[in-house]
Short mmCIF file of N, CA and C in Angstrom, two decimals:
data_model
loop_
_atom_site.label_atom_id
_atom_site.label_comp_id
_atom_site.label_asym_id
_atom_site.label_seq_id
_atom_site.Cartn_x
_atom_site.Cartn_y
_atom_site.Cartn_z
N UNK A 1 -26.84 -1.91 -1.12
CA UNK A 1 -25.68 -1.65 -0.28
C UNK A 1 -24.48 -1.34 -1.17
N UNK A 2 -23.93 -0.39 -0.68
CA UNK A 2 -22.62 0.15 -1.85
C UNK A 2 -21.77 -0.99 -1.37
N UNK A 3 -20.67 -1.24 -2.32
CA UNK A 3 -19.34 -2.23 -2.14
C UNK A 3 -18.06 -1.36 -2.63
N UNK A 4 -16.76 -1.73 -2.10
CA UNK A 4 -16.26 -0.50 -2.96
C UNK A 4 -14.67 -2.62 -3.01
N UNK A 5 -14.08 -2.17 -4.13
CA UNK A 5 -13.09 -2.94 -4.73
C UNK A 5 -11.89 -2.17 -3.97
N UNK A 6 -11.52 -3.61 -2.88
CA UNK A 6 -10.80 -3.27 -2.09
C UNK A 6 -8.91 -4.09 -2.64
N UNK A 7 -7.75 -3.22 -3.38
CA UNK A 7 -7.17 -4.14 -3.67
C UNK A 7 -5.63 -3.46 -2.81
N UNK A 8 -4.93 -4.97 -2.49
CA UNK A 8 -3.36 -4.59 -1.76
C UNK A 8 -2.44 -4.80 -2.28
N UNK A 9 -1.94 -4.27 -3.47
CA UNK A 9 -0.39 -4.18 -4.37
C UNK A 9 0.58 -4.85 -3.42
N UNK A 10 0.88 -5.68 -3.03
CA UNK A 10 2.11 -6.13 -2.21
C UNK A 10 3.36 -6.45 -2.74
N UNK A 11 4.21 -6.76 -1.72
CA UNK A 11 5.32 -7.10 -2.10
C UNK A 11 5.74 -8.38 -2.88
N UNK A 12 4.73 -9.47 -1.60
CA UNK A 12 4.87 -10.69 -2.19
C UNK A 12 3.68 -11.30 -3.08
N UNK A 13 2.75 -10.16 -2.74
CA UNK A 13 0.95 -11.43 -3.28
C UNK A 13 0.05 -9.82 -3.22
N UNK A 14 -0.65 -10.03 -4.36
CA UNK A 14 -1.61 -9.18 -4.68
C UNK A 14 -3.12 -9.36 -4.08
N UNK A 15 -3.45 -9.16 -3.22
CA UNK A 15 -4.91 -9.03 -1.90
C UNK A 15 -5.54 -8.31 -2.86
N UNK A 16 -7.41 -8.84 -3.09
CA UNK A 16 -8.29 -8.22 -3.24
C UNK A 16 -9.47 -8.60 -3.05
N UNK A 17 -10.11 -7.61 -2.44
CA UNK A 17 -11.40 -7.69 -1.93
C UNK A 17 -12.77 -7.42 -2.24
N UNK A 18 -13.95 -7.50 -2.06
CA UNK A 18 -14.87 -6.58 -2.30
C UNK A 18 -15.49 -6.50 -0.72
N UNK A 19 -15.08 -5.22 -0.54
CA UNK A 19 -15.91 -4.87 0.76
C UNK A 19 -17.36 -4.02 1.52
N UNK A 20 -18.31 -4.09 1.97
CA UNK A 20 -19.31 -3.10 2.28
C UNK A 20 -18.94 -2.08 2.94
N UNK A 21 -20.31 -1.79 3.17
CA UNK A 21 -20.31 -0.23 3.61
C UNK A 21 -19.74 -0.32 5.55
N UNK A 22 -20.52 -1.66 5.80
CA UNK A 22 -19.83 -1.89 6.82
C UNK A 22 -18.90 -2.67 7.35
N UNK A 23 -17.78 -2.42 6.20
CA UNK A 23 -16.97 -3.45 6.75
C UNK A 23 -16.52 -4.98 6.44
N UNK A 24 -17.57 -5.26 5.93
CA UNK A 24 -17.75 -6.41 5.87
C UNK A 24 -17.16 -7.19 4.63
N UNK A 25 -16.01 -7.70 4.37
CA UNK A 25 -15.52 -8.53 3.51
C UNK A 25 -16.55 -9.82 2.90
N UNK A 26 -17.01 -9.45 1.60
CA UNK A 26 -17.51 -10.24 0.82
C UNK A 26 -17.49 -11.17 0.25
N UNK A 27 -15.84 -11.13 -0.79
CA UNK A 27 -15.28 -11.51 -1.39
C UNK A 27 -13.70 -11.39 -1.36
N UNK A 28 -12.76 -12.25 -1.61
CA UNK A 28 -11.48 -12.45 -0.98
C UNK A 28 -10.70 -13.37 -2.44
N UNK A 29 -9.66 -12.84 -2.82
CA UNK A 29 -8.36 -13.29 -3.23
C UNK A 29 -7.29 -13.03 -3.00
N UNK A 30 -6.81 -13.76 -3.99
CA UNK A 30 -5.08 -13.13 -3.78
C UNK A 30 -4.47 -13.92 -4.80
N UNK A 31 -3.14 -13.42 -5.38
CA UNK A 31 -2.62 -13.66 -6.73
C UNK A 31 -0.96 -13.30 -6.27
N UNK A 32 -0.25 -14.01 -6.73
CA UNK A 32 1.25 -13.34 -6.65
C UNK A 32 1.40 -11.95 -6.86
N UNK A 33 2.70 -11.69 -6.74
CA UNK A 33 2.63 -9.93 -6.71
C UNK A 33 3.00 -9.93 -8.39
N UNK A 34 2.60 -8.80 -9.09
CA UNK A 34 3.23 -8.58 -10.30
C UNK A 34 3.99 -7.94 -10.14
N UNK A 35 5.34 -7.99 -10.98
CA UNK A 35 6.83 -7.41 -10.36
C UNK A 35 6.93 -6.52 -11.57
N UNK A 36 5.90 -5.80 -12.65
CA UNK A 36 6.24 -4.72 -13.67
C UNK A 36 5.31 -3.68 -13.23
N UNK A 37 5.57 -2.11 -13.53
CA UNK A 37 4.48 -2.12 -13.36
C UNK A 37 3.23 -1.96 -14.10
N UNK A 38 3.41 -2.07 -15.66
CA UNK A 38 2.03 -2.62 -16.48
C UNK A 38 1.22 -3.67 -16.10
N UNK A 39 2.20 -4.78 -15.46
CA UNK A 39 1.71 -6.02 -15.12
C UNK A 39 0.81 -5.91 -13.41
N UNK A 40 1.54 -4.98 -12.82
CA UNK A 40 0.16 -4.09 -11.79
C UNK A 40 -0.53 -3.50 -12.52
N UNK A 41 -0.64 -2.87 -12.88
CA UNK A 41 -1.76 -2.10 -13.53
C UNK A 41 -3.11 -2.73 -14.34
N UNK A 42 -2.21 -3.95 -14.88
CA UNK A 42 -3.50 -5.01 -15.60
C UNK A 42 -3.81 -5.65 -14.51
N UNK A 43 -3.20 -5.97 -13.29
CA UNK A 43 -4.08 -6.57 -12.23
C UNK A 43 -5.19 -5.88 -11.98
N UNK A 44 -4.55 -4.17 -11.58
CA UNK A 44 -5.70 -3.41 -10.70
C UNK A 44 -7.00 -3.41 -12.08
N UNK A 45 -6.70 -3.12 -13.01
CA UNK A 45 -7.64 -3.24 -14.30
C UNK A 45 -8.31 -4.72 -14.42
N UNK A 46 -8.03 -5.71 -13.86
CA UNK A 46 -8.56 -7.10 -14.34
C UNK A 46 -9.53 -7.31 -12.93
N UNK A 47 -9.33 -7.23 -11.62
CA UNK A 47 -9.63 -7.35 -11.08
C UNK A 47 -11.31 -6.48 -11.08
N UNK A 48 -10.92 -5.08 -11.62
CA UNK A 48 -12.19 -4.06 -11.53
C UNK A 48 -12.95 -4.66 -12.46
N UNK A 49 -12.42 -5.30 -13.99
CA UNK A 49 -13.32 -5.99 -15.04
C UNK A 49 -14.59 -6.51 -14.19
N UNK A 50 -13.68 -7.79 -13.32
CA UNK A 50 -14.32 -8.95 -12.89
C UNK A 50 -15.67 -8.75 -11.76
N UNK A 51 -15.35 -7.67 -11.23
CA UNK A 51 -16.13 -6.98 -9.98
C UNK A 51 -17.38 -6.68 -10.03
N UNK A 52 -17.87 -7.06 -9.36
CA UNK A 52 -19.78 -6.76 -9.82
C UNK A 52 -20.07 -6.33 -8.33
N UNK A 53 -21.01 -4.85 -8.74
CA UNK A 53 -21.90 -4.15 -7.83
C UNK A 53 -21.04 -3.63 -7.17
N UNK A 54 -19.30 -3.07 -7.87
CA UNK A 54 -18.79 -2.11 -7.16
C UNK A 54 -18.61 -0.56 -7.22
N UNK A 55 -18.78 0.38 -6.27
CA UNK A 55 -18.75 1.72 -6.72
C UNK A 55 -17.94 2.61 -6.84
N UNK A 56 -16.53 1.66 -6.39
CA UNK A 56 -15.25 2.56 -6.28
C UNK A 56 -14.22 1.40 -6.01
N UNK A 57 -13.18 2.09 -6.49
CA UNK A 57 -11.66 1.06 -6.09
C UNK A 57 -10.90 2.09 -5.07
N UNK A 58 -10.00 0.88 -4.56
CA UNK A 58 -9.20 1.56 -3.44
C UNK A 58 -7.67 0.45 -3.52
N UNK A 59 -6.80 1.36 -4.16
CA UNK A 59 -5.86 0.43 -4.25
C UNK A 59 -4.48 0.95 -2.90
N UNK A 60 -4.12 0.15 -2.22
CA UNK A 60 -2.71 0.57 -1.45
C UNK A 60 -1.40 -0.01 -2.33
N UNK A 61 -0.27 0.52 -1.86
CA UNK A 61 0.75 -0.03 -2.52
C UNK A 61 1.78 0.14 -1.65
N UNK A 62 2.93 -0.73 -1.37
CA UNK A 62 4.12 -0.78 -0.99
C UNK A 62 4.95 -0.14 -0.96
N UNK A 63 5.42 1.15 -0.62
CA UNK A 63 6.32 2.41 -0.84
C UNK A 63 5.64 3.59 -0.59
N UNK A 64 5.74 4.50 -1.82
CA UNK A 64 5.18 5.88 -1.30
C UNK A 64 4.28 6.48 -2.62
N UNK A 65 3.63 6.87 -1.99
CA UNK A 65 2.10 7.09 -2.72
C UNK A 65 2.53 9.33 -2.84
N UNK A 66 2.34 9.73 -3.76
CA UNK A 66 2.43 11.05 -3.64
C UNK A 66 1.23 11.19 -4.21
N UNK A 67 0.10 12.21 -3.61
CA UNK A 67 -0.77 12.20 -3.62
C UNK A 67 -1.36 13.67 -4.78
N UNK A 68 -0.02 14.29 -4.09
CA UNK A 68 -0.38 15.66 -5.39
C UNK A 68 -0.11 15.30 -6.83
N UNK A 69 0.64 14.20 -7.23
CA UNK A 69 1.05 13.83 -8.68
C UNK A 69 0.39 12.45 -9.08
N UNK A 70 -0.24 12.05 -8.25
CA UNK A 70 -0.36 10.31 -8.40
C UNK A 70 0.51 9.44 -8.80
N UNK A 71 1.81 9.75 -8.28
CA UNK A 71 3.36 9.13 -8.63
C UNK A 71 3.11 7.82 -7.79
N UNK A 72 3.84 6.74 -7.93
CA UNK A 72 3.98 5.87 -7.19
C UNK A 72 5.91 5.20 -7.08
N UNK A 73 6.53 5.43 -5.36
CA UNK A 73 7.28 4.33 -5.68
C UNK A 73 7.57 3.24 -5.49
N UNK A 74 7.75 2.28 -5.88
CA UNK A 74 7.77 0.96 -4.72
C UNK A 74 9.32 0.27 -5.06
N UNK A 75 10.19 0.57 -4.60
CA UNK A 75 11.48 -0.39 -5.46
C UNK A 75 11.34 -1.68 -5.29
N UNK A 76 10.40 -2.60 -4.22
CA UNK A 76 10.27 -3.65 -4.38
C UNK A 76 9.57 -4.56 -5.44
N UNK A 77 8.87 -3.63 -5.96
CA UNK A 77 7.67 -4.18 -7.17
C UNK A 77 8.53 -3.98 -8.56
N UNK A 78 8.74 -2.23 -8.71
CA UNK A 78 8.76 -1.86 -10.24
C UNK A 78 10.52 -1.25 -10.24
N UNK A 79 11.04 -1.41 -8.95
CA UNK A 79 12.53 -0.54 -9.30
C UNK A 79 12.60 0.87 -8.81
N UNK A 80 13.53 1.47 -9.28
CA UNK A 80 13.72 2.91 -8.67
C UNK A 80 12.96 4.00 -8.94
N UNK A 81 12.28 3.85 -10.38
CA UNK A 81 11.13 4.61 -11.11
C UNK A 81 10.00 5.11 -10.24
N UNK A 82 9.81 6.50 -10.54
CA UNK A 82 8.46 6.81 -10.14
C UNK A 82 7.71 6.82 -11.17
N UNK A 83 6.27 6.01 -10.92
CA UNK A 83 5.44 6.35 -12.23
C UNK A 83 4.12 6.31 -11.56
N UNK A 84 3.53 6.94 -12.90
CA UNK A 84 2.08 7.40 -12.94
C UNK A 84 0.80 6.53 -12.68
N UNK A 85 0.89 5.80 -11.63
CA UNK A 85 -0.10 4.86 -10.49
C UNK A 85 -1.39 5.43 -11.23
N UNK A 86 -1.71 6.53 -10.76
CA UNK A 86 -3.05 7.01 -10.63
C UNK A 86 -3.51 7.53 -12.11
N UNK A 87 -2.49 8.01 -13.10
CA UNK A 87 -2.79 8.26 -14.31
C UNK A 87 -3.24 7.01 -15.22
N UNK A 88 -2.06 5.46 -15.09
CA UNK A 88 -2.56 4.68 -15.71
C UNK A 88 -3.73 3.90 -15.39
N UNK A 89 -3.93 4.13 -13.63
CA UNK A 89 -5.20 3.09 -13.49
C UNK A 89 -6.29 3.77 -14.00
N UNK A 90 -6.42 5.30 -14.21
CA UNK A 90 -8.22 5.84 -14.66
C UNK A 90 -8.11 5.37 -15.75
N UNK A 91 -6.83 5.40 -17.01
CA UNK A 91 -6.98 4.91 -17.98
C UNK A 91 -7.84 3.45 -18.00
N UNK A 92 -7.91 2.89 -17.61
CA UNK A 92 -8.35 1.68 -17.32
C UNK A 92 -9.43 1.31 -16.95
N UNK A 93 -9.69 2.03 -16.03
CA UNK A 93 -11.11 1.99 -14.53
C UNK A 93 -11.92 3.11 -14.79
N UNK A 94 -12.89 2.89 -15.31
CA UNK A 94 -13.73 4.07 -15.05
C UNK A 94 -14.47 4.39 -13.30
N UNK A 95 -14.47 3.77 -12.58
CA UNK A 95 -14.86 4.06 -11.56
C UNK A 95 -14.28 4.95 -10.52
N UNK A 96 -14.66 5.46 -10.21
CA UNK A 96 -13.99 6.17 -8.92
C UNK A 96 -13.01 5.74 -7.88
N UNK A 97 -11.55 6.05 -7.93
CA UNK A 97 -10.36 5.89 -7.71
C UNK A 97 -9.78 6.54 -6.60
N UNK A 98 -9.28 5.73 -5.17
CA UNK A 98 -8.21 6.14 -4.50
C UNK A 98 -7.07 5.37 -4.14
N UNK A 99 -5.83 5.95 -3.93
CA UNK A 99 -4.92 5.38 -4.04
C UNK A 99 -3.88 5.59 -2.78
N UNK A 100 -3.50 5.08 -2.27
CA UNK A 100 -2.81 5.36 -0.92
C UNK A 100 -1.46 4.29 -0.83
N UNK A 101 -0.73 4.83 0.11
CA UNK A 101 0.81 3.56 0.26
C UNK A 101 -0.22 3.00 1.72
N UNK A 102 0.41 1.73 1.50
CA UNK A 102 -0.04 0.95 2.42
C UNK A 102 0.11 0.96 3.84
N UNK A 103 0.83 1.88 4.54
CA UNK A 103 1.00 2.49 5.79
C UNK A 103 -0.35 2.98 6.48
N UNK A 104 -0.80 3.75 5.25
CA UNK A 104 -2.12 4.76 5.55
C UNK A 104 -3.05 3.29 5.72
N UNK A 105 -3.15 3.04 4.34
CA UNK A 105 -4.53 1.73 4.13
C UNK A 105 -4.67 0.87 5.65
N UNK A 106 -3.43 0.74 6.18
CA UNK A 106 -3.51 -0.49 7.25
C UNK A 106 -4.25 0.35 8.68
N UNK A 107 -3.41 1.52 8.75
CA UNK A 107 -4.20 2.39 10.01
C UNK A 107 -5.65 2.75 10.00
N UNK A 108 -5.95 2.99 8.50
CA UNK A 108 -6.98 3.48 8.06
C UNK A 108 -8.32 2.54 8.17
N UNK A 109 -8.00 1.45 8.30
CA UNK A 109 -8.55 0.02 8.32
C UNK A 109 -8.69 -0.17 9.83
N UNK A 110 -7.89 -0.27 10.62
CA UNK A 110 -7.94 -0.52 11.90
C UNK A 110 -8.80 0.33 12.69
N UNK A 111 -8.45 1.12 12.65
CA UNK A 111 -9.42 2.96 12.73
C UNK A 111 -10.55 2.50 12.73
N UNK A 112 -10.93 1.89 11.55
CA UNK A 112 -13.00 1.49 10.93
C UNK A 112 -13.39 0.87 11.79
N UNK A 113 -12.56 -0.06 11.65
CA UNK A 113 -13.03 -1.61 11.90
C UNK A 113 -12.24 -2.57 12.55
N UNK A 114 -11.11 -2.08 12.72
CA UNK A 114 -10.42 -3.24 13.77
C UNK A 114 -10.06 -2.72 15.30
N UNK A 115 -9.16 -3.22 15.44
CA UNK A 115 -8.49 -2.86 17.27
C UNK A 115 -8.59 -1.44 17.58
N UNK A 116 -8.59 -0.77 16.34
CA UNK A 116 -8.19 0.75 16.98
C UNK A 116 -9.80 1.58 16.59
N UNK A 117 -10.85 0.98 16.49
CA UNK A 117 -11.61 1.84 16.31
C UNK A 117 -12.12 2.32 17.59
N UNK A 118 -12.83 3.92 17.33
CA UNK A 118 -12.59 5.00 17.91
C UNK A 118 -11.62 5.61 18.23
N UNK A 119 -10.55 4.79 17.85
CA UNK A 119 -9.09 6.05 18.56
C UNK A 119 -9.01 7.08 17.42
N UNK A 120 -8.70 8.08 17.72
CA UNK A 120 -8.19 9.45 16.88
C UNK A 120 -6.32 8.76 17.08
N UNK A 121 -5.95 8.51 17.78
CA UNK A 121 -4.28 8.96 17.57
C UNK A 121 -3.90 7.06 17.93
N UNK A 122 -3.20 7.21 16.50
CA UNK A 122 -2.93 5.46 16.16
C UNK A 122 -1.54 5.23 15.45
N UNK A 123 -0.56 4.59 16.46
CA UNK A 123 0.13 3.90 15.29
C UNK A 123 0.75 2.27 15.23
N UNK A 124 0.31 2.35 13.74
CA UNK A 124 0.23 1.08 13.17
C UNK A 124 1.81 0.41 12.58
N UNK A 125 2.24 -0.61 13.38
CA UNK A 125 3.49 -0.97 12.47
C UNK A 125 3.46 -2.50 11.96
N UNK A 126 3.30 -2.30 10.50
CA UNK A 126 3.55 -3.56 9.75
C UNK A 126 4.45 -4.33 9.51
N UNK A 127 4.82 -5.38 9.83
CA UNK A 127 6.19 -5.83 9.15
C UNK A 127 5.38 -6.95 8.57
N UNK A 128 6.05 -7.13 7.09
CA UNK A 128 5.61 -8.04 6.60
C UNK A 128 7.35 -8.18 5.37
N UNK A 129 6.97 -8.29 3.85
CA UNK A 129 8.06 -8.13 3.07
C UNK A 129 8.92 -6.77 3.41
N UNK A 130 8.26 -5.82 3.73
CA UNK A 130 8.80 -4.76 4.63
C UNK A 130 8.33 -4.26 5.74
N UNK A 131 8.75 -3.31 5.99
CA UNK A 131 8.13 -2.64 7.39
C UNK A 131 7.92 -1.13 7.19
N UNK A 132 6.45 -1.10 7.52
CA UNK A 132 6.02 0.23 7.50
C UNK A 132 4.96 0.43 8.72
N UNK A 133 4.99 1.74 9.23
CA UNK A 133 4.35 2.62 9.54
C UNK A 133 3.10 3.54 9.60
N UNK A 134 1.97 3.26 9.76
CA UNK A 134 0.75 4.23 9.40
C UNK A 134 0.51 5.23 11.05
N UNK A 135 0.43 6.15 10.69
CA UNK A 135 0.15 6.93 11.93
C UNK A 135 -1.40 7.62 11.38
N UNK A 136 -2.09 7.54 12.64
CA UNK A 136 -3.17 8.21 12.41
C UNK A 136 -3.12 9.56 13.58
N UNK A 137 -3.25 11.24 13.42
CA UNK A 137 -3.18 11.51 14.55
C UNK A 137 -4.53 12.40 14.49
N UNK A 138 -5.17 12.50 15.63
CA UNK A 138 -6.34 13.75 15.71
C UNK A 138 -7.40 13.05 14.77
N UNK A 139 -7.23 11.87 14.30
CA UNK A 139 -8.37 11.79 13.52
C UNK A 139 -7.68 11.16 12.24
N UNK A 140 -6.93 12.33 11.49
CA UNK A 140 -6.33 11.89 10.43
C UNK A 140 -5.22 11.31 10.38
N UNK A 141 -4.97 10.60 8.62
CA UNK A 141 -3.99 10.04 8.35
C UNK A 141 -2.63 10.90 8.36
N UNK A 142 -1.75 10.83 8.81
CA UNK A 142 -0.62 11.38 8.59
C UNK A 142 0.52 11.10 7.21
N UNK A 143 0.66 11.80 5.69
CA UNK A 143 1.30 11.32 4.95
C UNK A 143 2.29 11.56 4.80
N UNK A 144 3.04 13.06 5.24
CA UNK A 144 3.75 14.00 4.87
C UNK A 144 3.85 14.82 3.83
N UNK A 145 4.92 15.58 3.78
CA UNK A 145 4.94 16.38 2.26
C UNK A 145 4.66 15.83 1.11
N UNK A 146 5.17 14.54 0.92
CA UNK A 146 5.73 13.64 -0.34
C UNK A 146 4.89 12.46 -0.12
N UNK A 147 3.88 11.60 0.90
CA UNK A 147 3.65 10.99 1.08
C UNK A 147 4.82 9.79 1.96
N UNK A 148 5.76 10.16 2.26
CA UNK A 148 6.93 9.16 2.73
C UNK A 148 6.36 9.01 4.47
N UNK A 149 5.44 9.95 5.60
CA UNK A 149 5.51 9.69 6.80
C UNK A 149 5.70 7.93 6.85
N UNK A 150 6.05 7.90 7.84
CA UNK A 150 5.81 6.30 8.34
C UNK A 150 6.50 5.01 7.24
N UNK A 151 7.48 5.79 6.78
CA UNK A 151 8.45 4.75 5.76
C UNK A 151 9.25 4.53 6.88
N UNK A 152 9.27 3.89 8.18
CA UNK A 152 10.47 3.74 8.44
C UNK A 152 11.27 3.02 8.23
N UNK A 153 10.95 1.49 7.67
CA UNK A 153 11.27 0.46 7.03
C UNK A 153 12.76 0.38 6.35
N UNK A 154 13.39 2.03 6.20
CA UNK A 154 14.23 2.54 5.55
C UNK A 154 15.00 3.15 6.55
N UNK A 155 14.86 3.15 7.46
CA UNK A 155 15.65 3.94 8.89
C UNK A 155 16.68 2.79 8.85
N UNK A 156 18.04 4.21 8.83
CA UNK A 156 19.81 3.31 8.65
C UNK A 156 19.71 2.90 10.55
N UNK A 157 20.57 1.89 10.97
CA UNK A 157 20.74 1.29 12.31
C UNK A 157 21.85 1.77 12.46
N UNK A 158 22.49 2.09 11.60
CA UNK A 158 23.93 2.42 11.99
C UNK A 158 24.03 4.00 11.74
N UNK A 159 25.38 4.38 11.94
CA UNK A 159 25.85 5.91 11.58
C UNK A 159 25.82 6.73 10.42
N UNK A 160 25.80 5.70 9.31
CA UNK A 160 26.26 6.13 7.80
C UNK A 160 25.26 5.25 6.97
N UNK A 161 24.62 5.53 6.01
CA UNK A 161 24.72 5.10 4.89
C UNK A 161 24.83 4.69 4.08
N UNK A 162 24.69 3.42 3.53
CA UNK A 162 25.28 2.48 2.61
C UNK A 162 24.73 2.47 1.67
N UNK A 163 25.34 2.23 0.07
CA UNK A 163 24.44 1.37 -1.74
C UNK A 163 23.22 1.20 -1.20
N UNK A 164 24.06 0.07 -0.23
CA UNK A 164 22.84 -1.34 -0.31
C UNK A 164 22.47 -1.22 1.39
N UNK A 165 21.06 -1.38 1.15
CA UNK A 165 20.55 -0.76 2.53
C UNK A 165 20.82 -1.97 3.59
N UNK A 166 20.67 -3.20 2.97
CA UNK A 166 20.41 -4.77 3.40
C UNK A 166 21.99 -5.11 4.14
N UNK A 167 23.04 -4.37 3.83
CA UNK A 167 24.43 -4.52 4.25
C UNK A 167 24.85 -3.34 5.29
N UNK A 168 23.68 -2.46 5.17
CA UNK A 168 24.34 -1.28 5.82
C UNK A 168 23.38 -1.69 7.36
N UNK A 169 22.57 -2.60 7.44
CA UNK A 169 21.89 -2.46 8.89
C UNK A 169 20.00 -1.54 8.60
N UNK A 170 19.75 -1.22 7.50
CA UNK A 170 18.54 -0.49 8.08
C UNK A 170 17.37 -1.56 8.45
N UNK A 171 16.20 -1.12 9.62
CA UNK A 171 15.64 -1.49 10.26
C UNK A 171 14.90 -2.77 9.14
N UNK A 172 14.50 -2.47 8.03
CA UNK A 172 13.76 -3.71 7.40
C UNK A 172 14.80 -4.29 6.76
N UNK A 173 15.63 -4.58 6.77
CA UNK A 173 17.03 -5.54 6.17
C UNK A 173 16.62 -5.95 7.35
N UNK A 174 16.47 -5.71 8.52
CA UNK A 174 17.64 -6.95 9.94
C UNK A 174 15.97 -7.22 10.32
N UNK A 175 14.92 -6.92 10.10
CA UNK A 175 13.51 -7.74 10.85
C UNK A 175 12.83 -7.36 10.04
N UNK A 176 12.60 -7.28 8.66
CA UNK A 176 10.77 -7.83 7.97
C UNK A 176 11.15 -9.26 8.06
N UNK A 177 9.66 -9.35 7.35
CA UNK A 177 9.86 -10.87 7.23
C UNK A 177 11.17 -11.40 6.81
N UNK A 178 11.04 -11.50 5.56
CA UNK A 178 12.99 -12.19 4.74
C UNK A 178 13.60 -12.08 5.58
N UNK A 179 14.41 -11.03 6.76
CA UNK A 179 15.14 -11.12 6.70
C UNK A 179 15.32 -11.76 8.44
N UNK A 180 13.49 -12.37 9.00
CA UNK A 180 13.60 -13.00 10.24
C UNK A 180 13.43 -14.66 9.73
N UNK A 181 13.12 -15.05 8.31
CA UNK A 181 12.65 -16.13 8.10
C UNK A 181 14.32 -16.68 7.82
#
């Protein structure tokens, strides 16, 4: 039975799995989040070390996944930087690699195997350290140009614009988690 190394870059705690072909969760951790991003990168690399009888990794991440560059951003993890997600993990992993923002991963999941399977047209809203978005429509994932669809987490409440998003009102300042706890 194939397994593929199922891991969730988060905000607060690093999720990883080994999952089957059907679904089926095998194996289960979780680790604080690493807040560099070398110090992700030796996760997603330590975790694949440890992994036995897997045939592929599948990592999500917190922000926005660009899929034509394998850029990653997450300002909650690594800062304002875009960097090379997908370049440093092959360095690392020889196995077969996909990489997605966690919007997609969560719809994409539900779709298989949870509440929404069989639906073609799905959307998924997460709130957790932030709040995001996965839309599935016709079948597929929806990413956009840049990978940003379904960031809404970043939608201003107010008229204008602010530095600091957390003072200006946008939707994940006033309800993810932090900011309902």
């Amino acid at each position: 039975m194939t397994h593929v190394l199922a891991i969730d870059a988060g905000g607060t705690k690093t999720a990883v799995a080994v999952v089957d072909q059907t679904g089926r969760v095998r194996e289960r951790r979780q680790v604080a989040a690493a807040r560099t991003f070398d110090a992700t990168v030796e996760q997603i690399a330590a975790a694949a070390a440890t992994a036995t009888g897997v045939a592929a990794i599948g990592v999500i991440v917190p922000g926005i996944y660009d899929a034509r560059d394998g850029t990653a951003w997450c300002p909650n993890l690594w800062g304002d930087a875009h960097v090379p997600l997908r370049d440093a993990v092959r360095a690392r992993v020889a196995l077969p690699l996909a990489i997605d923002c966690d919007r997609s991963g969560y719809v994409s999941g539900e779709a298989w195997c949870g509440i929404a399977r069989g639906a073609s047209d799905v959307v998924f809203v997460a709130i957790g350290t932030g709040i995001g978005v996965g839309i599935l429509a016709g079948g597929h994932v929806v990413a956009g140009a840049h990978g940003i669809a379904g960031a809404a987490g970043w939608s201003s409440l107010l008229d204008t614009w602010k530095d600091d998003y957390r003072t200006c009102g946008c939707w994940e300042g006033e309800a993810a988690g932090p900011a309902l706890a």
